[in-house]
């Protein structure tokens, strides 16, 4: 706001004592001080209010005013309550430094002036930002992209002094304003995403708030700009795992409607940019679909290799050598629902297959994801590994992938959804791609047999017995474990003999009497008695490898 507007507001009780030619200066804030040197707290553009407690004699006015002028303040307001009339030495000092000077009547509190200025400045900033947002939206919807989410967040930082970030549903940092400073830590991003997903599933009205440490965040969903009102009213589970969110370091609970509307406009603006990037994925999705169809229909390796040569420059522009490839399979399941889960799994994979520490939307441009039925399949290109590696150690690891997304996604899945992931080893030829697809699908089935809302398994786990267990029919599994373990459970229930824990420890110690007795804090003779009782109740011999294996599998399947 302008100084002239302050002078024209009768309720503020201001009287101009000097600086008539400077009344078009812009006021950006207010500072109240009685320090002799307040310059360290000034950034320029302030209306400085003072009760003159710093003034001991006439010689104090000149250095005080000089410091204000050097800091670039807009004007000085001096209160009449302390000294009555404003001292002439202060009036002269302000005139020398061309600093406008107001006298503040003793009946007017500095807080009244501060509140008026802050309200006016905030309103003007919001109006200016709203105009910028509207202009930016029109530009983006009618022409080329407007610079991405970062540009929009910088508007929030520069015009409303808000620190803000855009996050994916899996908690990846996509963008942050320059005013936000260093990137948010990964654990903070994950907690913010989990809170937004949980709130969306429970139907709580936004913006949602979350305090982490001493910092309060307000969260706003970023929904697809192309979604109609009818679509928005459909089952939230269709989009909860793919919507981005805007996190603002502020308490939005007491914001006026105008500011909330402005933030909604910002989320719509970011959604336009997100939709543009989604549209750009169409080519990569089509490439993945074509390669997948060739692999599944048993096409010749030469034909698949030709298709991969076309895909490589699109997914890894500028890469000289042909890349290695990895396959990741995902499935999203909702209990008691007929939601088409394939597109959801596809969008989810496009988000979570980006390194959680990589910022920006661009890294996802190097991933091609197709979907068939309720399953999504990602074709992930990897730079060619060195000759001394066979690719088994390169690329995506199931455990790391699971750790990066489990907590936020579990919040979005609530108690009726599951996400299961399977990861293949890296392959370096078209001949290996079909095997990689089957490997990833098998790994996903292994993950599906585990408890938990979000589970993943990798190719490393397919070389052990865990690959076989998920495919044992439930009735066979129950009959097998009951035949071996029920007699022991019954005996433990009646006698508290702890035969089942003893059996588990004995097998885990590879049948070593000494190590097992030490682990269980038992005398070896007591251990021999318990093992003998196990053999007697089950008619098995724990010195035989076959019987040990049967007990081991029964415990794993129980």
Coordinates of C-alpha atoms in Angstrom, one line a residue:
X1 CA 0.0 0.0 0.0
X2 CA 1.1 3.6 -0.4
X3 CA 2.0 6.1 2.3
X4 CA -0.6 8.4 1.0
X5 CA -3.4 5.9 1.8
X6 CA -2.3 5.8 5.4
X7 CA -2.5 9.6 5.7
X8 CA -6.0 9.5 4.2
X9 CA -7.3 7.1 6.8
X10 CA -8.7 9.3 9.6
X11 CA -9.0 6.4 12.1
X12 CA -5.2 6.1 12.3
X13 CA -4.7 9.6 13.6
X14 CA -1.5 10.4 11.6
X15 CA -0.2 13.9 11.0
X16 CA 2.4 14.5 8.3
X17 CA 5.5 16.4 9.6
X18 CA 7.7 16.1 6.5
X19 CA 8.2 14.2 3.3
X20 CA 5.2 15.4 1.2
X21 CA 7.1 14.5 -2.0
X22 CA 7.6 10.9 -0.9
X23 CA 4.0 9.8 -0.2
X24 CA 3.9 7.4 -3.2
X25 CA 6.4 5.1 -1.4
X26 CA 5.2 1.5 -1.0
X27 CA 4.7 0.1 2.5
X28 CA 5.4 -3.6 2.8
X29 CA 5.2 -4.0 6.5
X30 CA 5.4 -2.5 10.0
X31 CA 8.0 -2.6 12.7
X32 CA 7.6 -1.1 16.2
X33 CA 10.9 -0.4 18.0
X34 CA 12.6 1.7 20.6
X35 CA 16.1 0.4 19.9
X36 CA 18.8 2.9 19.2
X37 CA 19.9 0.8 16.2
X38 CA 17.1 -1.4 14.8
X39 CA 18.8 -1.8 11.4
X40 CA 19.6 -5.5 11.8
X41 CA 15.8 -6.2 12.0
X42 CA 14.9 -4.2 8.9
X43 CA 14.6 -5.5 5.3
X44 CA 13.3 -2.4 3.6
X45 CA 9.8 -1.0 2.9
X46 CA 8.7 -0.9 6.5
X47 CA 6.7 1.8 8.4
X48 CA 8.8 2.1 11.6
X49 CA 6.8 3.1 14.7
X50 CA 8.6 4.4 17.7
X51 CA 7.7 5.8 21.1
X52 CA 11.1 7.7 21.2
X53 CA 12.4 6.0 24.3
X54 CA 15.8 5.7 22.5
X55 CA 16.2 9.5 22.4
X56 CA 18.2 10.9 25.3
X57 CA 19.2 14.2 23.8
X58 CA 18.9 16.1 20.5
X59 CA 22.1 14.5 19.2
X60 CA 20.4 11.0 19.1
X61 CA 18.0 11.8 16.2
X62 CA 20.5 12.1 13.4
X63 CA 22.2 8.6 13.8
X64 CA 18.8 7.0 14.4
X65 CA 17.3 8.4 11.2
X66 CA 20.4 7.8 9.2
X67 CA 20.3 4.1 10.0
X68 CA 16.6 3.9 9.0
X69 CA 17.3 5.6 5.7
X70 CA 20.2 3.3 4.9
X71 CA 17.9 0.3 5.6
X72 CA 15.4 1.6 3.1
X73 CA 12.4 2.0 5.3
X74 CA 9.3 3.7 3.8
X75 CA 8.6 6.1 6.7
X76 CA 8.9 6.8 10.4
X77 CA 5.9 7.2 12.7
X78 CA 6.7 8.9 16.1
X79 CA 4.3 8.6 19.0
X80 CA 3.3 11.8 20.9
X81 CA 2.5 9.9 24.2
X82 CA 6.1 10.1 25.6
X83 CA 7.2 13.6 24.7
X84 CA 4.1 15.4 23.5
X85 CA 5.2 17.3 20.4
X86 CA 7.7 15.6 18.2
X87 CA 11.2 17.1 18.8
X88 CA 12.4 19.5 16.1
X89 CA 15.8 17.7 15.8
X90 CA 13.9 14.6 14.7
X91 CA 11.9 16.5 12.1
X92 CA 15.1 18.1 10.7
X93 CA 17.0 14.8 10.6
X94 CA 14.1 13.2 8.6
X95 CA 14.1 16.1 6.2
X96 CA 17.9 15.8 5.6
X97 CA 17.5 12.1 4.8
X98 CA 14.2 12.5 2.8
X99 CA 12.4 10.2 5.2
X100 CA 8.7 10.9 5.6
X101 CA 7.7 11.5 9.2
X102 CA 4.3 11.1 10.8
X103 CA 3.2 12.1 14.2
X104 CA 1.0 9.4 15.9
X105 CA -1.7 10.9 18.2
X106 CA -1.4 9.6 21.8
X107 CA -5.0 8.2 21.5
X108 CA -4.0 5.8 18.7
X109 CA -2.3 2.5 19.6
X110 CA 0.6 1.3 17.5
X111 CA -1.2 -2.0 17.3
X112 CA -4.1 -0.4 15.5
X113 CA -1.8 1.0 12.8
X114 CA 0.0 -2.3 12.5
X115 CA -3.2 -4.3 12.1
X116 CA -4.5 -1.9 9.5
X117 CA -1.3 -2.0 7.4
X118 CA -0.9 -5.8 7.6
X119 CA -4.6 -6.3 6.6
X120 CA -4.2 -3.9 3.6
X121 CA -0.9 -5.3 2.5
X122 CA -2.0 -8.9 2.7
X123 CA -5.2 -8.1 0.8
X124 CA -3.2 -6.3 -2.0
X125 CA -0.7 -9.2 -2.2
X126 CA -3.5 -11.7 -2.4
X127 CA -5.2 -9.7 -5.1
X128 CA -2.0 -9.4 -7.1
X129 CA -1.2 -13.1 -6.7
X130 CA -4.8 -14.0 -7.7
X131 CA -4.4 -12.0 -10.9
X132 CA -1.0 -13.6 -11.6
X133 CA -2.5 -17.1 -10.9
X134 CA -5.4 -16.4 -13.2
X135 CA -3.2 -15.1 -16.0
X136 CA -0.8 -18.1 -15.5
X137 CA -3.8 -20.5 -15.7
X138 CA -5.1 -19.0 -18.9
X139 CA -1.6 -19.2 -20.4
X140 CA -1.1 -22.8 -19.5
X141 CA -4.5 -24.0 -20.6
X142 CA -4.3 -22.3 -24.0
X143 CA -0.6 -22.6 -24.8
X144 CA 2.7 -24.2 -23.8
X145 CA 3.4 -25.3 -20.3
X146 CA 4.0 -22.5 -17.8
X147 CA 7.2 -23.6 -16.2
X148 CA 6.1 -26.4 -13.9
X149 CA 5.0 -26.5 -10.2
X150 CA 8.1 -24.7 -9.1
X151 CA 7.0 -21.4 -10.8
X152 CA 3.7 -21.5 -9.1
X153 CA 5.2 -22.2 -5.7
X154 CA 7.6 -19.3 -6.2
X155 CA 4.6 -17.1 -6.6
X156 CA 3.4 -18.2 -3.1
X157 CA 6.8 -17.5 -1.6
X158 CA 7.3 -14.1 -3.1
X159 CA 3.8 -12.7 -2.9
X160 CA 2.4 -14.4 0.3
X161 CA 5.6 -15.4 2.1
X162 CA 4.4 -19.0 2.2
X163 CA 6.8 -21.9 2.2
X164 CA 5.2 -24.7 0.1
X165 CA 6.0 -28.0 -1.5
X166 CA 4.3 -30.5 -3.9
X167 CA 4.5 -34.2 -2.9
X168 CA 3.5 -37.4 -4.6
X169 CA 1.1 -39.8 -2.8
X170 CA 4.2 -42.0 -2.0
X171 CA 5.9 -39.0 -0.3
X172 CA 8.3 -38.1 -3.0
X173 CA 9.3 -34.4 -3.2
X174 CA 8.2 -33.1 -6.6
X175 CA 8.7 -29.4 -6.2
X176 CA 9.4 -26.7 -3.6
X177 CA 9.4 -22.9 -3.6
X178 CA 12.7 -21.0 -3.5
X179 CA 11.5 -19.5 -0.2
X180 CA 11.1 -23.0 1.2
X181 CA 14.8 -23.3 1.5
X182 CA 16.4 -26.8 1.8
X183 CA 14.4 -29.8 0.6
X184 CA 12.1 -31.4 3.1
X185 CA 13.6 -34.6 4.7
X186 CA 12.3 -37.8 3.3
X187 CA 10.7 -38.9 6.6
X188 CA 8.7 -35.6 6.8
X189 CA 7.5 -36.0 3.2
X190 CA 6.4 -39.5 4.0
X191 CA 4.4 -38.4 7.1
X192 CA 2.8 -35.5 5.2
X193 CA 1.7 -37.8 2.4
X194 CA 0.4 -40.4 4.9
X195 CA -1.7 -37.8 6.7
X196 CA -3.2 -36.6 3.4
X197 CA -4.0 -40.1 2.2
X198 CA -5.5 -41.1 5.6
X199 CA -7.7 -37.9 5.6
X200 CA -8.8 -38.6 2.1
X201 CA -9.9 -42.1 2.9
X202 CA -11.8 -41.1 6.0
X203 CA -13.6 -38.2 4.2
X204 CA -12.3 -35.4 6.4
X205 CA -12.7 -31.9 5.1
X206 CA -9.6 -30.1 4.1
X207 CA -7.3 -28.5 4.4
X208 CA -5.8 -31.1 6.7
X209 CA -3.2 -30.1 9.3
X210 CA -0.3 -31.9 10.8
X211 CA 2.3 -30.8 13.3
X212 CA 5.8 -32.3 13.0
X213 CA 8.1 -31.2 15.8
X214 CA 7.4 -27.5 16.1
X215 CA 6.2 -27.0 12.5
X216 CA 2.6 -27.0 11.5
X217 CA 1.7 -27.9 7.9
X218 CA -1.6 -27.5 6.0
X219 CA -2.3 -30.0 3.3
X220 CA -4.3 -29.4 0.1
X221 CA -5.1 -32.2 -2.5
X222 CA -4.1 -31.6 -6.1
X223 CA -6.7 -33.3 -8.2
X224 CA -6.7 -33.8 -12.0
X225 CA -7.9 -30.6 -13.7
X226 CA -9.7 -32.7 -16.2
X227 CA -11.9 -34.5 -13.7
X228 CA -15.5 -33.4 -13.8
X229 CA -17.7 -32.8 -10.7
X230 CA -19.4 -36.1 -11.4
X231 CA -16.1 -38.0 -11.6
X232 CA -14.9 -36.2 -8.4
X233 CA -17.9 -37.6 -6.5
X234 CA -17.1 -41.2 -7.4
X235 CA -15.2 -43.6 -5.2
X236 CA -12.2 -41.9 -3.7
X237 CA -10.2 -45.1 -4.0
X238 CA -10.0 -44.6 -7.8
X239 CA -7.6 -41.6 -7.3
X240 CA -6.4 -41.6 -3.7
X241 CA -3.1 -43.4 -4.7
X242 CA -2.3 -41.1 -7.6
X243 CA -3.3 -37.5 -6.5
X244 CA -0.4 -35.1 -5.6
X245 CA -0.7 -32.8 -2.6
X246 CA 0.3 -29.3 -1.7
X247 CA 1.9 -28.9 1.7
X248 CA 2.1 -25.3 3.1
X249 CA 4.0 -24.4 6.2
X250 CA 1.1 -22.4 7.8
X251 CA -2.1 -22.9 9.8
X252 CA -4.9 -22.6 7.3
X253 CA -7.6 -23.2 9.8
X254 CA -8.1 -19.4 10.4
X255 CA -7.6 -18.2 6.9
X256 CA -10.3 -16.1 5.3
X257 CA -12.3 -17.7 2.4
X258 CA -10.5 -15.5 -0.1
X259 CA -7.1 -16.9 0.8
X260 CA -8.4 -20.5 0.8
X261 CA -10.0 -19.9 -2.6
X262 CA -6.6 -18.6 -3.8
X263 CA -4.8 -21.8 -2.6
X264 CA -7.4 -23.9 -4.3
X265 CA -6.7 -21.9 -7.5
X266 CA -3.0 -22.7 -7.0
X267 CA -3.7 -26.4 -6.7
X268 CA -5.7 -26.3 -9.9
X269 CA -2.9 -24.5 -11.6
X270 CA -0.4 -27.3 -10.5
X271 CA -3.0 -29.9 -11.6
X272 CA -2.9 -28.4 -15.2
X273 CA 0.8 -28.9 -15.3
X274 CA 0.5 -32.4 -13.9
X275 CA -2.1 -33.3 -16.6
X276 CA 0.3 -32.1 -19.2
X277 CA 3.0 -34.4 -17.9
X278 CA 0.5 -37.3 -17.7
X279 CA -0.4 -36.7 -21.4
X280 CA 3.3 -36.8 -22.2
X281 CA 3.4 -40.3 -20.8
X282 CA 1.1 -41.6 -23.5
X283 CA 4.0 -42.4 -25.8
X284 CA 5.9 -44.3 -23.1
X285 CA 2.8 -46.2 -22.1
X286 CA 2.2 -47.2 -25.7
X287 CA 5.7 -48.4 -26.1
X288 CA 5.4 -50.5 -22.9
X289 CA 2.1 -51.9 -24.2
X290 CA 3.6 -52.9 -27.5
X291 CA 6.6 -54.6 -26.0
X292 CA 4.4 -56.4 -23.5
X293 CA 2.1 -57.7 -26.2
X294 CA 5.1 -59.0 -28.2
X295 CA 6.5 -60.7 -25.1
X296 CA 3.2 -62.3 -24.0
X297 CA 2.4 -63.6 -27.5
X298 CA 5.8 -65.2 -27.9
X299 CA 7.1 -63.0 -30.7
X300 CA 10.6 -63.6 -32.0
X301 CA 13.4 -62.1 -29.9
X302 CA 14.5 -60.1 -33.0
X303 CA 11.2 -58.4 -33.2
X304 CA 11.2 -57.6 -29.5
X305 CA 14.8 -56.3 -29.8
X306 CA 13.8 -54.0 -32.6
X307 CA 11.0 -52.6 -30.5
X308 CA 13.3 -52.0 -27.6
X309 CA 15.7 -50.1 -29.9
X310 CA 12.9 -47.7 -30.7
X311 CA 12.0 -47.4 -27.0
X312 CA 15.5 -46.7 -25.7
X313 CA 16.0 -43.2 -27.2
X314 CA 12.5 -42.2 -25.9
X315 CA 13.1 -43.4 -22.4
X316 CA 16.8 -42.6 -22.1
X317 CA 17.5 -39.7 -24.5
X318 CA 21.2 -39.2 -25.2
X319 CA 22.2 -42.7 -24.0
X320 CA 24.8 -44.2 -26.3
X321 CA 24.7 -47.8 -25.4
X322 CA 21.6 -50.0 -25.4
X323 CA 20.3 -50.3 -21.8
X324 CA 19.6 -53.2 -19.6
X325 CA 15.9 -53.7 -18.6
X326 CA 14.1 -54.6 -15.5
X327 CA 10.4 -55.5 -15.1
X328 CA 8.3 -54.5 -12.1
X329 CA 4.7 -55.8 -11.7
X330 CA 2.1 -54.2 -9.4
X331 CA -1.4 -55.1 -8.4
X332 CA -3.9 -53.0 -6.4
X333 CA -6.8 -54.8 -4.8
X334 CA -9.8 -53.3 -3.0
X335 CA -12.0 -55.6 -0.9
X336 CA -15.6 -55.8 -2.0
X337 CA -15.2 -53.4 -4.9
X338 CA -15.5 -53.6 -8.6
X339 CA -13.1 -50.6 -9.2
X340 CA -10.9 -51.1 -12.3
X341 CA -7.6 -51.4 -10.6
X342 CA -5.3 -51.5 -13.6
X343 CA -5.1 -47.7 -14.3
X344 CA -4.6 -47.1 -10.6
X345 CA -1.7 -49.5 -10.4
X346 CA -0.3 -48.0 -13.6
X347 CA -0.4 -44.4 -12.1
X348 CA 1.0 -45.7 -8.9
X349 CA 4.0 -47.4 -10.5
X350 CA 4.8 -44.3 -12.5
X351 CA 5.1 -42.4 -9.2
X352 CA 6.9 -44.9 -7.0
X353 CA 9.5 -46.1 -9.4
X354 CA 11.3 -42.8 -9.2
X355 CA 14.1 -42.5 -6.7
X356 CA 12.5 -41.0 -3.6
X357 CA 15.4 -38.6 -3.3
X358 CA 15.0 -37.3 -6.8
X359 CA 13.1 -34.1 -7.0
X360 CA 10.9 -32.9 -9.9
X361 CA 8.5 -34.7 -12.2
X362 CA 11.1 -35.3 -14.9
X363 CA 12.7 -38.6 -13.7
X364 CA 9.4 -40.4 -14.3
X365 CA 9.8 -39.7 -18.0
X366 CA 12.2 -42.7 -18.1
X367 CA 9.7 -45.3 -17.1
X368 CA 7.2 -47.0 -19.4
X369 CA 4.2 -48.6 -17.7
X370 CA 1.4 -50.6 -19.2
X371 CA -1.6 -52.3 -17.6
X372 CA -3.6 -55.4 -18.4
X373 CA -6.6 -56.3 -16.3
X374 CA -5.9 -55.4 -12.7
X375 CA -2.1 -55.7 -13.1
X376 CA 0.4 -52.9 -14.1
X377 CA 3.7 -53.8 -15.7
X378 CA 6.7 -51.4 -15.8
X379 CA 9.5 -51.6 -18.2
X380 CA 12.4 -49.8 -16.5
X381 CA 15.5 -49.0 -18.6
X382 CA 18.9 -49.2 -16.8
X383 CA 22.2 -47.8 -18.1
X384 CA 24.4 -50.7 -19.3
X385 CA 26.3 -52.2 -16.4
X386 CA 30.0 -52.9 -16.6
X387 CA 31.2 -56.2 -18.0
X388 CA 32.2 -57.6 -14.7
X389 CA 28.5 -57.6 -13.5
X390 CA 25.7 -59.6 -14.9
X391 CA 23.0 -57.1 -14.0
X392 CA 21.8 -58.9 -10.9
X393 CA 23.1 -56.2 -8.5
X394 CA 21.9 -53.3 -10.6
X395 CA 18.6 -51.4 -10.7
X396 CA 15.6 -51.5 -8.4
X397 CA 15.7 -53.6 -5.2
X398 CA 12.4 -54.8 -3.8
X399 CA 13.3 -54.1 -0.2
X400 CA 14.4 -50.5 -0.9
X401 CA 11.3 -49.9 -3.0
X402 CA 9.1 -51.2 -0.2
X403 CA 10.8 -49.1 2.5
X404 CA 10.3 -45.9 0.5
X405 CA 6.5 -46.2 0.0
X406 CA 5.1 -48.6 2.6
X407 CA 4.0 -46.1 5.3
X408 CA 2.3 -43.4 3.2
X409 CA 0.6 -46.0 0.9
X410 CA -0.6 -48.0 3.9
X411 CA -2.5 -44.9 5.1
X412 CA -4.2 -44.6 1.7
X413 CA -5.1 -48.3 1.6
X414 CA -6.8 -48.1 5.0
X415 CA -8.2 -51.5 6.0
X416 CA -9.7 -52.6 2.6
X417 CA -6.9 -52.2 0.1
X418 CA -3.6 -54.0 -0.8
X419 CA -0.7 -53.2 -3.0
X420 CA 1.7 -56.0 -4.0
X421 CA 4.9 -55.6 -6.0
X422 CA 7.2 -58.0 -7.7
X423 CA 10.7 -57.1 -9.1
X424 CA 12.7 -59.0 -11.7
X425 CA 16.5 -59.1 -12.1
X426 CA 18.0 -56.9 -14.8
X427 CA 18.3 -58.5 -18.2
X428 CA 20.4 -57.3 -21.2
X429 CA 18.6 -58.9 -24.2
X430 CA 15.2 -59.3 -25.7
X431 CA 15.5 -63.1 -25.1
X432 CA 15.6 -62.4 -21.3
X433 CA 12.6 -60.1 -21.2
X434 CA 9.9 -62.8 -21.2
X435 CA 11.7 -64.6 -18.3
X436 CA 12.0 -61.2 -16.5
X437 CA 8.2 -60.7 -16.8
X438 CA 7.4 -64.2 -15.4
X439 CA 10.0 -63.6 -12.7
X440 CA 8.4 -60.4 -11.6
X441 CA 4.9 -61.9 -11.7
X442 CA 6.1 -64.9 -9.5
X443 CA 7.7 -62.4 -7.1
X444 CA 4.5 -60.5 -6.8
X445 CA 2.6 -63.7 -5.9
X446 CA 5.2 -64.4 -3.2
X447 CA 4.6 -60.8 -1.9
X448 CA 0.8 -61.4 -2.0
X449 CA 1.2 -64.4 0.3
X450 CA 2.6 -62.1 3.0
X451 CA 0.7 -60.1 5.6
X452 CA 0.5 -56.4 5.3
X453 CA -1.1 -53.7 3.2
X454 CA 1.9 -53.1 1.1
X455 CA 4.2 -56.0 0.2
X456 CA 7.1 -56.5 -2.2
X457 CA 9.3 -59.4 -3.3
X458 CA 12.4 -59.5 -5.5
X459 CA 14.0 -62.0 -7.8
X460 CA 16.5 -63.0 -5.1
X461 CA 13.7 -64.7 -3.1
X462 CA 12.7 -67.0 -6.0
X463 CA 15.7 -69.3 -5.5
X464 CA 14.4 -70.7 -2.2
X465 CA 11.4 -72.6 -0.8
X466 CA 9.5 -69.3 -0.4
X467 CA 8.7 -69.4 -4.1
X468 CA 6.8 -72.7 -3.6
X469 CA 4.8 -71.9 -0.5
X470 CA 2.4 -69.3 -2.0
X471 CA 1.2 -71.8 -4.6
X472 CA 0.2 -74.6 -2.2
X473 CA -3.6 -74.7 -2.1
X474 CA -5.1 -73.6 1.2
X475 CA -6.8 -76.9 2.0
X476 CA -3.5 -78.8 1.4
X477 CA -1.7 -76.3 3.5
X478 CA -4.2 -76.6 6.4
X479 CA -4.2 -80.4 6.3
X480 CA -0.4 -80.7 6.2
X481 CA 0.2 -78.3 9.1
X482 CA -2.6 -79.8 11.2
X483 CA -1.2 -83.3 10.8
X484 CA 2.2 -82.3 12.0
X485 CA 1.6 -79.5 14.4
X486 CA -1.8 -80.0 16.0
X487 CA -0.6 -82.8 18.3
X488 CA 2.1 -80.5 19.6
X489 CA -0.2 -77.5 20.1
X490 CA -2.7 -79.7 22.0
X491 CA 0.0 -81.0 24.3
X492 CA 1.4 -77.4 24.9
X493 CA -2.1 -76.2 25.7
X494 CA -2.6 -78.9 28.3
X495 CA 0.9 -79.1 29.8
X496 CA 2.5 -75.7 28.9
X497 CA 5.4 -77.7 27.6
X498 CA 6.5 -75.2 24.9
X499 CA 7.1 -78.0 22.4
X500 CA 6.4 -75.7 19.4
X501 CA 9.0 -73.0 20.4
X502 CA 11.5 -75.8 21.2
X503 CA 10.9 -77.3 17.7
X504 CA 11.4 -73.9 16.0
X505 CA 14.7 -73.3 17.9
X506 CA 16.0 -76.8 17.3
X507 CA 15.5 -76.4 13.5
X508 CA 16.9 -72.9 13.5
X509 CA 20.0 -74.3 15.2
X510 CA 20.4 -76.9 12.5
X511 CA 19.8 -79.7 15.0
X512 CA 22.7 -78.7 17.3
X513 CA 21.9 -79.9 20.8
X514 CA 24.4 -77.5 22.5
X515 CA 23.4 -74.4 20.6
X516 CA 19.7 -75.0 21.0
X517 CA 20.0 -75.7 24.7
X518 CA 22.0 -72.5 25.2
X519 CA 19.5 -70.4 23.2
X520 CA 16.5 -71.8 25.2
X521 CA 18.5 -71.6 28.5
X522 CA 17.8 -75.4 29.1
X523 CA 20.0 -78.3 30.2
X524 CA 20.8 -80.5 27.2
X525 CA 18.9 -83.4 28.9
X526 CA 15.8 -81.3 29.2
X527 CA 16.1 -80.5 25.5
X528 CA 16.5 -84.2 24.7
X529 CA 13.3 -85.0 26.7
X530 CA 11.3 -82.3 24.8
X531 CA 12.5 -83.5 21.4
X532 CA 11.7 -87.0 22.3
X533 CA 8.2 -86.0 23.3
X534 CA 7.8 -84.2 19.9
X535 CA 8.9 -87.4 18.0
X536 CA 6.6 -89.6 20.1
X537 CA 3.5 -87.3 19.5
X538 CA 4.1 -87.0 15.7
X539 CA 5.7 -90.4 14.9
X540 CA 8.6 -88.6 13.3
X541 CA 12.3 -88.8 13.7
X542 CA 14.1 -85.4 14.0
X543 CA 17.5 -87.1 13.1
X544 CA 16.1 -87.7 9.6
X545 CA 16.5 -84.9 7.0
X546 CA 13.1 -85.6 5.4
X547 CA 11.3 -85.2 8.8
X548 CA 13.2 -82.0 9.6
X549 CA 12.2 -80.6 6.3
X550 CA 8.5 -81.5 6.8
X551 CA 8.5 -79.7 10.2
X552 CA 10.3 -76.7 8.7
X553 CA 7.7 -76.3 6.0
X554 CA 4.8 -76.9 8.3
X555 CA 6.0 -74.1 10.6
X556 CA 6.5 -71.7 7.6
X557 CA 3.0 -72.4 6.3
X558 CA 1.2 -72.2 9.7

